[in-house]
Amino acid sequence: MACKFTTLSLLLLSFSLAGSQLLRSDPDPGSTDCTGRWVHIRKLPSRFNLDLLANCSDYPVYDNFCPYLTNHGLGQKTHNRSHSWYRTDPFMLELLFHRRILEYPCLTSNPSGADAIYLPYFAGIDALRFLYGVDVNSSAEHGLQLLEFLQHDSPHIWGRNGGHDHFLVMARPAWDFSQPLSNDPPIWGTSFLELPEFFNVTALTLESRAWPWQEHAIPYPTSFHPHNLALLESWFDRVRRSQRTTLMVFAGGGGVSSAPNIRHSIRAECQNSTTRSNPSFKACEIVDCSNGVCEHDPIRYMKPMLQSRFCLQPPGETPSRRSTFDGILAGCIPVFFEEQSAKSQFGWHLPEEQYGEFSVFIPKEEVVLKGLRILDVLMAIPRADVRRMREKVIEMMPRIMYRRHGSSLGLRSKKDAFDLAVEGSIHRIKSRLTT
Ligand SMILES: *[C@@H]1O[C@H](CO)[C@@H](O)[C@H](O)[C@H]1NC(C)=O
Ligand SMILES: *[C@@H]1O[C@H](CO)[C@@H](O)[C@H](O)[C@H]1NC(C)=O
Ligand SMILES: *[C@@H]1O[C@H](CO)[C@@H](O)[C@H](O)[C@H]1NC(C)=O
Ligand SMILES: *[C@@H]1O[C@H](CO)[C@@H](O)[C@H](O)[C@H]1NC(C)=O
Ligand SMILES: *[C@@H]1O[C@H](CO)[C@@H](O)[C@H](O)[C@H]1NC(C)=O
């Protein structure tokens, strides 16, 4: 472990040095129009980011997340010869976002000339000590140290726009950061998003609340991080060529108790359908992902998703799920059971008005309470429509994936999840400041 950790520190050190060099040199002015898109990376003491990684093995209740830190948060490659596939932990988004913003073309070292100010704070990783660690009873304090710093170190940067021009990534559902300050002891979560001092800041979370004010959801990272156009295009080919011999797949856990809920209905329907015999076409498949067995093992679910026409995306512990993005990557048409699962969440990446073109919506009440069969709904969709929807899913794919840092120029010309997140943040900041 000690040896592993040294390699990691070296890796991170070289990455922060590379970053400061990038910051000093001016971006290439010829190729990019940076008007209205300048970002300043606020310099924070390392206790707000890199130091936090040193405790990656301190949270046994959670998991030892040291292996997921490698490759700037992409994790280890799935196998040695893999070019694009990693064992990515979605909660490491703060790291990979940080790495990616170092190569954003419109960085400025001058905060007063910036349209947006990025806080390289690993908020979700810092939250672990409140969620699972020694500070579990002081979760109202999450964010206070950062606030202290912002208010006292060059306070004009923070004060200039009342915090409106600042943004940061908080790579967990907003639910984990919205514990009311009045709950003592806390029930679950820290109170970062409840602190009035941070109300004006744009927080990029993996899931937003039903009526969010300061947060906006961005895609969960998947395991696919290509670094050039050829790799992306060969994946497109694989997805298009794939024989889809299963109608629908559900990759997830839960729904095993008999309490009526949508996951239970899916399991029941699937068990019924598998008793039918048609060897060349399967109606339904369940990939058992209970106890987190799929989390860092994309092969388990990508293959079944490539072989299915539809991917069922019921709400889990929270409404949204990473699997929505894995499915899109596989060209598998998502089936949603509530709007909170995606439509009301990821508008920057999956435009709301296009849901009808790339996804199916079946209200969960119809299934759970009224006995509507998912199978019947999906079987009734004409083949031509299925093909059209799949093409639309494939068209969405670059928008929801996070390409690897240091990608080729060709791949950089396609906007990925990171690009759209920065663009969305800047746009949102601008609209806040002009109203
Ligand atoms: C890491 O854990 C140690 C021991 O629990 C603690 O003293 C230290 O403050 C932690 N470091 C960070 C950056 O959280
Ligand atoms: C993969 O690479 C590691 C380290 O480079 C090596 O130890 C291991 O034997 C390789 N595995 C295979 C299957 O080639
Ligand atoms: C937190 O508070 C609860 C109830 O007051 C107590 O049982 C528990 O030991 C405390 N945990 C820590 C880590 O202090
Ligand atoms: C948030 O912005 C509003 C103006 O939109 C300002 O009045 C308020 O003071 C700001 N809050 C903080 C904590 O700076
Ligand atoms: C499963 O099959 C049984 C017998 O055919 C039927 O009564 C039941 O409604 C079916 N359940 C579901 C969820 O389709």
Short mmCIF file of C-alpha atoms and ligand atoms in Angstrom, two decimals, residues 268-269 272 373, ligand 5:
data_model
loop_
_atom_site.label_atom_id
_atom_site.label_comp_id
_atom_site.label_asym_id
_atom_site.label_seq_id
_atom_site.Cartn_x
_atom_site.Cartn_y
_atom_site.Cartn_z
CA ALA A 268 -41.61 -10.40 -11.24
CA GLU A 269 -42.25 -9.67 -14.90
CA ASN A 272 -42.45 -14.82 -15.68
CA ARG A 373 -46.89 -4.95 -18.40
C1 LIG B 5 -46.94 -14.11 -14.04
O1 LIG B 5 -47.63 -15.23 -14.56
C2 LIG B 5 -48.78 -15.59 -13.85
C3 LIG B 5 -49.33 -16.88 -14.46
O2 LIG B 5 -49.27 -16.87 -15.83
C4 LIG B 5 -49.80 -14.44 -13.91
O3 LIG B 5 -50.94 -14.77 -13.19
C5 LIG B 5 -49.15 -13.20 -13.33
O4 LIG B 5 -50.03 -12.09 -13.47
C6 LIG B 5 -47.86 -12.89 -14.03
N1 LIG B 5 -47.20 -11.80 -13.37
C7 LIG B 5 -46.65 -10.80 -14.03
C8 LIG B 5 -45.96 -9.74 -13.19
O5 LIG B 5 -46.63 -10.70 -15.24
#
